[in-house]
Amino acid sequence: MTPLLQYFKKFSPLSKEAEKAIIEISNIETIKKNKDLQPIGHTCKTIYFIKQGVARIYYFKDGIDITERFFFENSIIARVESLFTGKPSRKAIQILEDAEIIAINANQLFKLYDSYPEIERLFRKIFESAYVETVNRIEGIQFHSAEERYNALLNEAPNVLMRVPLKHVASYLGITQVSLSRIRGHH
Amino acid sequence: MTPLLQYFKKFSPLSKEAEKAIIEISNIETIKKNKDLQPIGHTCKTIYFIKQGVARIYYFKDGIDITERFFFENSIIARVESLFTGKPSRKAIQILEDAEIIAINANQLFKLYDSYPEIERLFRKIFESAYVETVNRIEGIQFHSAEERYNALLNEAPNVLMRVPLKHVASYLGITQVSLSRIRGHH
DNA sequence: CTAATCTTTTATCATAAGATAAAAAATCAA
DNA sequence: TTGATTTTTTATCTTATGATAAAAGATTAG
């Protein structure tokens, strides 16, 4: 659980009791490549932390598999549009590389908010930060050509291109796989 | 201040003292159309609530004015990528229709979080909800043609098209004004 | 190791949207 | 009200990306 506690420290300090309380509602799981960690249609009641491996959130639009986001080591995954609304998610979480993850029970976590304001504060900050990333991503999408978006990804997150099938990168960038291949071909 | 308190109630209950504490750090302002409420380059230290009027967040990309989002009555505006990071914002808030707004001092608000966990919880929920909207918007952008995005806007927020210059709608949709005009022409 | 499957590239053609220019319409200021 | 400015539309030409098909390459299971 150490990497998780280290991750938390970057956002907000926690007392030993608060750390213990979170650990008590968390489980380490090992998941094989290509497995769905959470399927489409289920309400998100778990917040995951990736210790090792790669994952993505994806969904289907008109029958086409679209990747919403990739996740690597030391990051939190949650389908927030379900977690924060209680509605079933149209999205799934899939493991792309054999992974070791920590699963935090969200309902129990939210209960901890009442007794540990420091935990509520920690997760407030974690999700504020995720919100900022998402806002910045919109800026990256609005008004950039596919080629510009590809080059930006190449600069900012080359690990995505090293560790993830290009077909997923294509849908993440909002283009077809064929277009991505063509763009890459322009050297 | 009543509409603000009503707005809060939709997210989380507040004690009378907490309400009072927020009201003490808030001011009502009247702003004329076309004024910048907050200019580019300033660090966001205010959270606004629109009582009446329309506003947008915009920025310049390669010299071109791009609208990130529109805001109408009974909503909260903040440039979160500055508010939550303390960095200066590359974005501005502009008033598009004569407006009456409530300005909440963010630094003072964040101090209130320590004495009023209920206020921290309220704003946690407000921004969680804004985060969800932003995630959903990415889904709307990824993999839709300009025409589909226009029609979606027409359905989901016709008020945008009634109250806002089309040139701003175009950049919001990620297309040129000329393209938007062409799409509208295809009736 | 081999066959089957999945992923990526290459090629061709069609189309949506960009760039530019200019006209028309609407808004604003004196 | 009138002229000036801003906004929106229309037109032409160009280009990036989609759709489809097929080949090449990589991965996986037996």
XYZ file of C-alpha atoms in Angstrom, chain A residues 12 19 25 27 44 67 76 78 107 113 115 127 155:
13
model
C -2.593 16.431 1.377
C -4.213 6.141 6.575
C -11.326 -0.489 2.926
C -7.673 -4.377 -1.539
C -18.972 2.814 -10.275
C -10.851 5.198 -25.622
C -6.210 7.051 -9.745
C -12.611 6.224 -11.607
C -19.156 3.909 -0.469
C -15.511 11.645 4.946
C -15.364 11.044 10.582
C -10.429 15.192 -7.971
C 5.845 15.101 -26.701
